[in-house]
XYZ file of C-alpha atoms in Angstrom:
652
model
C 0.024 0.364 0.221
C 1.126 3.499 -0.578
C 1.091 6.792 1.863
C -2.415 7.641 3.111
C -3.405 11.351 3.007
C -2.556 12.223 6.500
C 0.624 11.166 6.215
C 1.352 12.706 2.437
C 0.704 16.104 4.675
C 2.491 15.267 7.737
C 5.445 14.633 5.591
C 4.668 17.477 2.803
C 4.633 20.220 5.882
C 7.329 22.553 6.409
C 7.944 23.881 9.654
C 10.693 25.635 11.220
C 11.166 25.946 14.946
C 14.236 27.504 16.900
C 15.892 26.462 19.777
C 17.999 29.090 22.094
C 21.031 26.689 22.909
C 23.690 27.242 26.053
C 24.561 30.533 26.609
C 22.954 31.824 23.217
C 25.634 30.716 21.388
C 24.011 29.977 18.403
C 20.445 29.359 17.234
C 19.825 25.930 15.862
C 17.213 26.235 12.992
C 15.801 22.212 13.058
C 13.956 22.437 9.906
C 11.848 19.557 8.285
C 11.010 20.056 4.606
C 10.491 16.972 1.578
C 12.661 14.511 1.538
C 11.715 11.503 -1.310
C 10.169 8.741 0.581
C 10.372 5.196 -0.414
C 7.351 3.574 -1.333
C 5.749 1.082 1.515
C 6.424 -2.788 1.263
C 3.164 -4.526 0.715
C 3.897 -6.395 4.513
C 3.601 -4.909 7.758
C 6.195 -2.684 7.923
C 7.061 -0.443 11.703
C 7.441 3.327 11.560
C 10.089 4.488 14.043
C 9.483 6.169 17.513
C 12.238 7.704 19.789
C 11.752 6.164 23.055
C 11.392 9.842 24.519
C 9.636 8.741 27.676
C 12.806 6.004 28.801
C 15.551 8.547 27.855
C 14.213 11.621 29.290
C 13.293 9.074 32.960
C 17.179 8.043 32.611
C 18.437 11.049 32.197
C 16.620 13.100 34.604
C 15.772 10.280 37.020
C 18.115 7.355 37.358
C 21.769 9.077 36.036
C 21.073 12.422 37.239
C 20.849 15.453 34.664
C 21.146 17.589 37.762
C 24.495 16.245 38.344
C 25.744 17.234 34.718
C 24.183 20.788 35.599
C 26.812 21.330 38.088
C 29.621 20.699 36.120
C 31.554 24.307 34.346
C 30.084 25.152 31.064
C 27.036 23.036 31.651
C 24.619 25.218 33.469
C 21.855 25.611 31.132
C 21.867 21.953 30.577
C 18.565 21.586 32.633
C 15.268 18.991 31.157
C 14.116 22.928 29.931
C 16.745 22.413 27.403
C 17.455 19.000 27.131
C 13.513 17.986 26.128
C 13.327 20.604 23.252
C 16.390 18.988 21.580
C 15.309 15.628 21.826
C 12.370 16.179 20.565
C 13.728 17.506 17.292
C 15.860 14.962 17.413
C 13.020 12.875 17.290
C 11.218 14.446 14.657
C 13.896 14.608 12.180
C 14.523 10.991 13.066
C 11.065 10.155 12.340
C 10.337 12.262 9.323
C 13.648 12.283 7.150
C 15.880 9.611 8.493
C 13.550 6.709 9.401
C 11.590 6.848 5.558
C 15.209 6.593 3.830
C 16.405 3.457 5.955
C 14.895 0.812 4.158
C 15.026 2.684 0.677
C 19.188 3.218 1.047
C 19.420 -0.274 2.358
C 17.999 -1.245 -1.154
C 19.499 1.093 -3.014
C 22.659 1.177 -1.536
C 25.953 3.807 -2.305
C 26.984 3.533 -5.780
C 31.255 4.104 -7.154
C 31.913 5.044 -10.395
C 35.241 6.512 -11.661
C 36.570 6.978 -8.151
C 33.178 9.396 -6.969
C 30.646 7.991 -4.519
C 26.592 8.590 -4.690
C 24.649 8.144 -1.702
C 20.946 6.782 -1.970
C 18.026 8.504 -2.800
C 17.204 11.305 -0.287
C 20.611 11.071 1.757
C 22.111 13.854 0.609
C 19.181 16.076 1.385
C 18.945 14.439 4.604
C 22.652 15.534 5.123
C 21.929 19.117 4.450
C 18.874 19.243 6.656
C 20.881 17.184 9.681
C 23.879 19.564 9.038
C 22.095 23.048 8.283
C 19.846 22.204 11.550
C 22.992 22.126 13.711
C 23.092 18.687 14.865
C 26.304 18.447 13.573
C 27.952 21.631 16.068
C 25.816 19.854 19.171
C 28.891 18.815 20.542
C 31.271 20.632 18.569
C 33.769 22.598 20.601
C 32.975 26.463 21.204
C 35.831 27.924 19.930
C 34.944 26.366 15.945
C 31.447 27.442 16.248
C 30.274 24.177 18.313
C 27.636 24.562 21.026
C 29.942 22.263 23.480
C 26.843 20.443 24.898
C 27.949 17.726 26.877
C 28.074 13.941 26.083
C 25.168 13.185 28.469
C 22.766 15.361 25.625
C 25.107 14.172 22.150
C 24.989 10.707 23.404
C 21.048 10.137 23.225
C 20.415 12.407 20.184
C 22.974 9.782 18.493
C 21.270 7.495 19.590
C 17.742 8.337 17.760
C 20.007 9.151 14.866
C 21.134 5.914 14.878
C 18.006 3.911 15.519
C 16.365 5.818 12.856
C 19.441 5.547 10.071
C 21.877 3.570 11.223
C 24.355 3.741 7.736
C 23.320 7.678 7.596
C 24.639 8.057 11.409
C 27.845 5.995 11.054
C 28.961 9.803 9.186
C 29.051 12.321 11.578
C 29.776 9.525 14.194
C 33.249 9.533 12.584
C 33.599 13.153 11.825
C 32.608 14.505 15.384
C 35.631 11.820 16.417
C 37.878 13.320 14.117
C 37.404 16.593 15.397
C 37.538 15.718 18.844
C 41.621 14.650 18.379
C 41.856 17.680 16.105
C 40.799 20.026 18.990
C 42.734 18.271 21.234
C 46.444 17.433 19.593
C 45.753 19.575 16.090
C 47.992 22.919 15.452
C 47.026 26.438 15.380
C 46.609 26.489 11.697
C 44.519 22.944 11.388
C 42.449 23.944 13.841
C 41.856 27.205 12.231
C 41.848 25.736 9.333
C 39.699 22.741 9.121
C 37.544 22.799 12.479
C 35.027 25.465 12.024
C 33.653 23.427 8.749
C 33.959 20.547 9.917
C 32.106 21.371 13.065
C 29.411 23.089 11.329
C 29.097 19.802 9.215
C 30.057 21.437 5.786
C 33.146 18.906 5.763
C 33.052 15.511 7.252
C 36.134 13.500 8.563
C 37.247 10.436 8.429
C 39.660 8.138 10.516
C 42.182 6.195 8.287
C 43.885 3.342 9.773
C 43.560 0.020 8.356
C 45.627 -1.202 5.626
C 45.208 -4.717 3.539
C 48.093 -6.030 5.135
C 47.766 -4.676 8.491
C 44.067 -5.793 9.791
C 43.998 -4.503 13.869
C 47.791 -4.734 14.209
C 48.775 -1.436 13.256
C 52.544 -2.201 13.816
C 52.557 -3.307 10.490
C 51.442 -0.198 8.512
C 53.196 0.858 5.543
C 52.016 3.852 4.244
C 54.418 6.396 4.196
C 54.947 10.598 5.035
C 57.862 12.277 3.044
C 58.659 15.884 5.107
C 58.506 18.618 2.684
C 60.748 21.900 2.806
C 57.614 23.929 3.514
C 56.520 21.896 6.813
C 53.871 19.407 5.189
C 54.444 16.173 3.910
C 53.780 13.949 1.187
C 51.816 11.220 1.893
C 51.329 7.827 -0.084
C 49.734 4.132 0.535
C 46.466 2.805 0.551
C 43.982 2.830 3.418
C 40.771 0.391 3.075
C 37.373 -0.014 5.562
C 37.591 4.002 5.107
C 33.809 4.491 6.194
C 32.481 7.632 4.286
C 36.046 7.637 2.813
C 34.456 9.312 -0.230
C 30.695 10.203 -0.987
C 28.690 12.994 -1.972
C 27.014 15.268 0.991
C 29.944 17.722 1.180
C 32.689 19.617 -0.964
C 35.781 18.343 0.765
C 36.556 15.684 3.275
C 39.259 15.517 6.159
C 41.119 12.484 6.122
C 43.099 11.975 9.575
C 45.801 9.447 8.526
C 48.356 7.039 10.023
C 51.508 6.967 8.676
C 55.335 6.425 8.857
C 57.903 8.994 8.262
C 61.023 8.142 6.777
C 63.674 6.796 8.769
C 60.826 6.359 11.983
C 61.403 3.716 14.630
C 59.218 0.172 13.755
C 56.572 -0.862 15.504
C 53.635 1.470 16.740
C 56.181 3.898 18.068
C 56.957 5.109 14.671
C 53.523 5.868 13.434
C 52.409 9.530 13.062
C 48.704 10.908 12.600
C 48.162 13.669 9.027
C 45.463 15.471 8.355
C 44.987 14.824 4.401
C 42.062 16.940 2.834
C 40.293 15.560 -0.510
C 40.841 19.184 -1.238
C 43.649 21.871 -0.307
C 42.283 24.707 1.165
C 43.693 28.305 0.287
C 44.762 30.891 2.400
C 41.341 33.156 2.506
C 39.290 29.292 2.871
C 38.211 28.842 -0.271
C 38.947 25.434 -1.638
C 42.062 25.247 -4.323
C 43.620 21.994 -5.916
C 42.237 18.385 -5.636
C 44.942 16.506 -3.396
C 46.046 13.360 -4.540
C 44.093 11.553 -2.751
C 40.819 8.859 -4.048
C 38.482 6.255 -3.605
C 39.580 3.402 -6.223
C 36.425 1.185 -4.992
C 33.725 0.592 -2.399
C 33.414 -2.251 -0.646
C 30.064 -4.961 -1.573
C 29.367 -5.537 2.117
C 26.345 -7.457 4.428
C 24.669 -4.834 5.879
C 24.644 -0.850 6.154
C 24.626 -0.995 1.914
C 23.992 3.130 2.690
C 26.999 3.712 4.016
C 30.244 3.472 1.561
C 33.148 1.675 2.744
C 35.910 2.670 0.717
C 39.707 1.682 -0.149
C 41.516 4.997 -0.183
C 44.188 5.229 -2.231
C 47.405 8.165 -1.256
C 49.637 9.137 -3.966
C 47.995 7.332 -6.724
C 49.634 9.899 -9.131
C 53.333 10.385 -7.019
C 55.108 10.645 -9.592
C 54.164 13.713 -10.270
C 52.749 14.957 -6.995
C 54.842 13.175 -4.891
C 52.173 12.067 -2.990
C 48.927 13.598 -1.102
C 50.007 16.677 0.955
C 49.101 16.316 4.898
C 49.674 18.123 8.001
C 51.103 16.326 10.589
C 49.232 16.256 14.061
C 51.140 16.872 17.490
C 54.154 15.677 17.449
C 55.707 12.988 14.980
C 55.724 9.790 15.926
C 52.969 9.867 18.443
C 49.874 9.186 16.145
C 48.424 6.335 17.395
C 48.105 8.202 20.666
C 45.925 10.388 19.142
C 44.183 8.339 17.228
C 42.850 6.511 20.472
C 41.034 9.736 21.085
C 39.462 9.437 18.316
C 38.995 5.698 18.361
C 38.052 5.813 21.750
C 34.890 8.063 21.168
C 34.195 6.410 18.045
C 34.235 3.171 20.802
C 31.547 4.855 22.933
C 29.230 5.558 19.627
C 29.577 2.311 18.722
C 28.574 0.606 21.075
C 25.486 2.791 21.091
C 25.017 1.832 18.033
C 24.037 -1.322 19.426
C 21.986 -0.501 21.765
C 20.012 1.558 18.377
C 19.955 -1.680 16.569
C 18.060 -3.346 19.324
C 15.363 -0.637 19.586
C 14.517 -0.305 16.719
C 14.511 -4.503 16.249
C 12.493 -4.594 19.307
C 10.001 -1.943 17.590
C 9.830 -3.696 15.048
C 8.820 -7.423 16.403
C 6.795 -6.001 18.735
C 4.242 -4.175 16.244
C 4.616 -7.722 14.452
C 3.813 -9.738 17.331
C 0.462 -7.572 18.024
C -0.370 -7.973 14.432
C 0.122 -11.688 13.238
C -2.313 -13.777 14.157
C -1.425 -17.490 14.880
C -2.253 -20.534 16.843
C -4.257 -20.933 20.063
C -3.413 -19.550 23.566
C -2.067 -21.618 26.081
C -3.048 -18.354 28.672
C -5.882 -16.599 29.793
C -6.806 -13.578 27.567
C -8.368 -10.088 27.105
C -12.016 -10.471 27.024
C -11.623 -8.378 23.554
C -10.087 -11.126 21.952
C -13.156 -12.982 22.727
C -14.201 -16.122 24.721
C -11.680 -19.313 23.554
C -10.561 -17.588 20.296
C -9.489 -20.203 17.687
C -5.987 -18.330 17.302
C -4.228 -15.261 19.159
C -1.750 -12.303 18.070
C 1.521 -14.242 19.247
C 2.312 -11.611 21.324
C 0.362 -13.850 23.803
C 2.250 -17.056 23.670
C 4.602 -16.879 26.521
C 7.393 -17.820 24.467
C 7.503 -14.837 22.124
C 6.832 -12.669 25.269
C 9.818 -14.394 26.736
C 11.579 -13.254 23.722
C 10.077 -9.792 23.316
C 10.978 -9.108 27.011
C 14.831 -10.014 26.309
C 14.360 -7.800 23.384
C 13.783 -4.955 25.884
C 15.773 -5.682 28.813
C 19.111 -6.106 26.837
C 17.966 -2.793 24.801
C 17.047 -0.899 28.757
C 20.240 -1.926 30.346
C 22.916 -1.391 27.401
C 21.446 2.150 26.751
C 20.988 3.427 31.197
C 24.792 1.589 31.214
C 26.071 3.681 28.117
C 24.037 6.817 29.127
C 25.838 6.411 32.579
C 29.144 6.214 30.808
C 28.874 9.547 29.441
C 27.734 11.004 32.254
C 31.210 9.985 33.356
C 32.861 11.396 30.719
C 31.665 14.488 30.968
C 32.314 14.797 34.253
C 36.227 13.414 34.032
C 36.452 16.188 31.200
C 34.193 19.271 32.984
C 35.356 18.796 36.436
C 37.045 21.274 38.662
C 38.280 18.627 41.078
C 41.197 16.658 40.238
C 40.305 13.174 42.370
C 36.533 13.689 41.299
C 38.189 14.218 37.732
C 40.653 10.877 37.923
C 38.479 8.862 39.544
C 35.505 9.089 36.283
C 38.085 8.865 33.742
C 39.375 5.599 35.186
C 35.630 4.736 35.210
C 35.275 5.857 31.452
C 38.574 3.821 30.717
C 37.413 0.409 32.362
C 33.671 0.953 30.648
C 34.906 2.140 26.281
C 35.455 -1.347 25.861
C 32.985 -3.217 27.994
C 30.251 -1.019 26.477
C 31.617 -0.795 23.021
C 31.943 -5.044 23.073
C 29.326 -5.928 25.075
C 26.400 -3.363 23.874
C 27.260 -5.029 20.265
C 27.032 -8.235 20.672
C 23.981 -7.756 22.643
C 22.910 -5.536 19.438
C 23.036 -8.863 17.192
C 21.374 -10.973 19.807
C 18.540 -8.559 19.876
C 18.174 -8.102 16.022
C 18.400 -12.218 15.625
C 15.395 -12.522 18.064
C 13.788 -9.574 16.076
C 13.946 -11.804 13.127
C 12.797 -15.222 15.505
C 9.724 -13.418 16.596
C 8.455 -12.862 13.135
C 9.374 -16.684 12.444
C 9.860 -17.632 8.428
C 8.396 -14.094 7.415
C 11.776 -12.646 9.274
C 14.118 -13.957 6.941
C 11.844 -12.339 3.986
C 13.332 -8.806 3.070
C 10.051 -7.347 2.484
C 10.213 -7.223 6.287
C 12.765 -5.157 6.683
C 13.477 -7.327 10.168
C 16.523 -8.809 8.404
C 18.338 -5.143 7.500
C 18.286 -4.576 11.137
C 20.549 -8.251 11.533
C 22.692 -7.230 8.693
C 23.084 -3.459 9.639
C 24.104 -5.236 13.611
C 26.621 -7.282 12.585
C 29.482 -5.074 11.324
C 29.540 -3.151 15.011
C 31.399 -6.018 16.916
C 34.050 -5.820 14.274
C 35.253 -2.058 13.446
C 37.235 -0.495 15.819
C 38.384 -3.009 17.415
C 36.944 -6.676 17.701
C 35.017 -7.681 20.824
C 38.030 -10.257 21.693
C 40.224 -6.749 20.629
C 38.009 -5.169 23.455
C 38.315 -7.659 25.476
C 42.043 -8.554 25.444
C 41.832 -4.316 26.509
C 39.798 -4.982 29.578
C 41.368 -7.467 31.237
C 44.831 -6.572 30.038
C 45.292 -2.607 30.824
C 41.923 -1.793 32.429
C 42.301 -5.160 34.678
C 45.336 -6.942 35.087
C 47.809 -4.239 35.031
C 46.199 -2.161 37.542
C 45.633 -5.391 39.836
C 41.564 -4.899 38.863
C 41.490 -1.690 41.663
C 39.009 0.413 39.644
C 37.033 -3.069 38.396
C 36.686 -3.432 43.133
C 36.114 0.002 43.292
C 32.818 -0.213 40.512
C 31.816 -3.694 42.667
C 31.928 -1.633 45.970
C 29.749 1.445 44.345
C 27.476 -1.683 42.833
C 26.647 -3.203 46.125
C 25.594 -0.095 47.676
C 22.343 -0.522 46.176
C 21.700 -4.520 47.393
C 20.514 -3.013 51.128
C 17.380 -0.797 48.683
C 16.233 -3.847 46.963
C 16.400 -5.950 49.701
C 14.260 -3.225 52.207
C 11.878 -2.787 49.221
C 8.347 -3.161 49.853
C 8.535 -5.076 46.295
C 8.158 -8.686 45.316
C 9.838 -7.973 42.202
C 12.893 -5.654 43.693
C 13.536 -8.183 46.417
C 13.462 -11.515 43.985
C 16.106 -9.203 41.361
C 17.652 -8.166 44.679
C 18.995 -11.862 44.753
C 19.846 -12.658 41.342
C 21.537 -9.000 41.427
C 23.878 -9.918 44.657
C 25.087 -13.455 43.176
C 25.387 -11.600 39.706
C 28.377 -8.768 41.867
C 29.255 -12.191 43.672
C 30.222 -14.128 39.958
C 31.732 -10.434 39.048
C 34.032 -9.732 42.248
C 35.420 -13.626 41.299
C 36.150 -13.359 37.850
C 37.722 -9.959 38.470
C 40.204 -11.471 41.636
C 41.016 -14.530 39.389
C 41.985 -11.983 36.673
C 43.563 -9.940 38.759
C 46.092 -12.860 40.084
C 46.463 -14.725 36.811
C 47.232 -12.140 34.777
C 50.730 -11.137 35.401
C 52.133 -14.361 35.088
C 49.831 -16.073 32.214
C 48.558 -13.368 30.336
C 47.140 -16.002 27.415
C 44.859 -17.527 29.685
C 43.574 -14.903 30.889
C 42.739 -13.647 27.056
C 41.310 -17.344 26.495
C 37.758 -16.472 28.421
C 38.725 -12.641 28.255
C 35.391 -11.914 26.151
C 33.279 -14.176 29.234
C 34.429 -11.795 31.082
C 33.704 -8.776 29.221
C 30.152 -10.132 28.914
C 29.804 -10.603 32.610
C 31.011 -7.589 33.303
C 28.178 -6.048 30.832
C 25.768 -8.004 32.152
C 26.124 -7.584 36.053
C 26.838 -3.855 35.387
C 23.927 -3.562 33.129
C 22.061 -5.255 36.057
C 23.032 -2.579 38.331
C 21.407 0.374 36.087
C 18.631 -1.790 35.831
C 18.506 -2.171 39.592
C 18.468 1.827 39.820
C 16.189 2.168 37.412
C 13.462 -0.027 39.306
C 14.292 1.664 42.400
C 13.692 5.395 41.184
C 10.233 3.562 39.174
C 8.966 1.923 42.740
C 9.433 5.502 44.610
C 7.588 7.329 41.759
C 4.456 4.247 41.162
C 3.985 4.540 45.521
C 3.982 8.611 44.349
C 1.939 8.428 41.801
C 4.501 10.198 40.261
C 4.331 9.137 36.640
C 3.091 7.015 34.372
C 1.711 4.100 35.922
C 1.932 1.349 33.037
C 5.364 2.797 31.907
C 6.718 2.822 35.562
C 5.261 -1.012 36.248
C 6.944 -2.144 32.776
C 10.079 -0.530 34.182
C 10.210 -2.828 37.256
C 8.939 -5.741 35.444
C 11.162 -5.890 32.560
C 14.122 -5.779 35.220
C 12.895 -8.833 37.381
C 13.081 -10.166 33.631
C 16.612 -9.467 33.455
C 17.616 -10.912 37.014
C 15.305 -14.184 36.227
C 17.018 -14.812 32.533
C 19.913 -12.501 31.602
C 21.289 -12.257 35.419
C 21.617 -16.158 35.850
C 24.366 -15.726 32.709
C 26.865 -14.347 35.112
C 27.486 -18.004 36.761
C 28.170 -19.588 33.051
C 30.690 -17.024 31.964
C 32.732 -16.645 35.508
C 33.035 -20.203 35.186
C 34.228 -20.283 32.051
C 36.749 -17.752 32.288
C 38.082 -19.192 35.338
C 38.341 -22.755 34.091
C 38.265 -22.835 30.629
C 41.602 -22.031 29.627
C 43.182 -24.941 29.727
C 41.110 -26.596 27.305
C 42.325 -23.262 24.755
C 45.450 -23.642 25.513
C 46.486 -26.961 25.344
C 44.940 -27.229 21.293
C 47.162 -27.423 19.502
C 47.108 -25.991 15.717
C 47.877 -29.105 13.840
C 44.757 -30.892 15.467
C 42.553 -28.219 13.886
């Protein structure tokens, strides 16, 4: 069926709304205008609705937006400011980005003679995104950004990603590049590139991987030859470059890892360079085309609308000597600087797990309410009639279990990432040195957890979404399969789950004797008496499950801290189990905090009773069905190393 008259009217409406952001730094216009809309499929399809109620509940009542407001520069970041920002983000997502998600997947990005064309509607959507001020939301104020905290930008990013994951990847990488250059770029680099990157007029990329050097950056071969004018000539090939070429903007700013002639071997000899697609004249206008070219794009399982490029630097090096680049910071410290961008990207990629999980859950829920199959085995509402022959599948216990699993994982990962974002805000903005140090340690611990666990969860939820659809989920026309295909890359890029896990058990736990992890466990244990004394059987039951989960997390952390110094291989063999254990228990802690607030508000008749009851019941389900996995994860870590290490390569 096509769009009905009411839908067409809504899509064709042109609205303009102004929001005054902090300190009146700029007035952002959020515009909704005509964007080419795809024809709806003949089967049931769901529209995306941003989960504003849950997002606002978390920010205001669980994470504590008032704590962010106390930070220097965040005094105006109150509910009165954040609410309209989220509402406008939801409008952009629902009316502009979500409608082109399916068509973008079907059409895909196209490459021709070095140029990349994005699917219909994407270029117009990006124009609206950047002109609406969304690119500048968290950008540094010195270069035209709003400087809003991560506690605000992360929920906005979740909404954008749920609506259209392939679209969101472009601003994700740009924001990371902005952060890296703002911290380490020279004054010339900052003044030349940052204002237009912050505004969204130009975009940014991250160029690490090479054909022979996947995650092992010590093998990077791209070369940088110093020039008399202080620039460098860059030559080499980079692969898997998200939005390395596109038609959104007239310039793309590449951050490239390369090795200066004579530099030390290994990662200690890697430098970071800014390499623009087009050179920039002294007056800020675009000059000659730089010697950088997209020579192909990958054919992928998912995120088809997002071009993943093979980039060649110095293709015409005989004539040009290579692509012109500007070194970032000091030579041979490139990997250190790039980690600023990588950590920002890892938090953003972890959020993609939440975004995909939410969208897949909404899609499956619509299907479960509408798909009529099978006789009921439990009592059903009266409106279905007396002894109905068939009922919507949402009334079948196993389908409810799947939907609750999807919902519980989504809420837990969302809460955990939002809390991590608040810790990052405190680490960056607090005037208290001890508070900054403590929260930075928590961020360092949590980054691999939220990146690895949330993306693994996103895949599991998207897979369950297909299962809820049954055979129709395996049919592309229902749309359920796209979320699984799009989610699958999230556990791979910016470091696979295994790499995140090894970082976690090594740098974040093993090398510091588990100090930060033990401190976090102690903090989480403070919630247990509140659950035990709650006047709610569901909270008491969850308290018992969380107590057991924390015990396993502590046992696993003790074993890791004790074993790592003498036997890193044994710890690495079960590192992913430790990561999933940490995510599962930390997610349970956040669910507990949310459920306690919900119970308090429910007792005071403060809020939507159905929403609050659902929050408590979802938490109970998390304890019964998900926290129970903690023991298995801990056992596999502590006792499972030998079966891995003793297996010889020849036996495979």
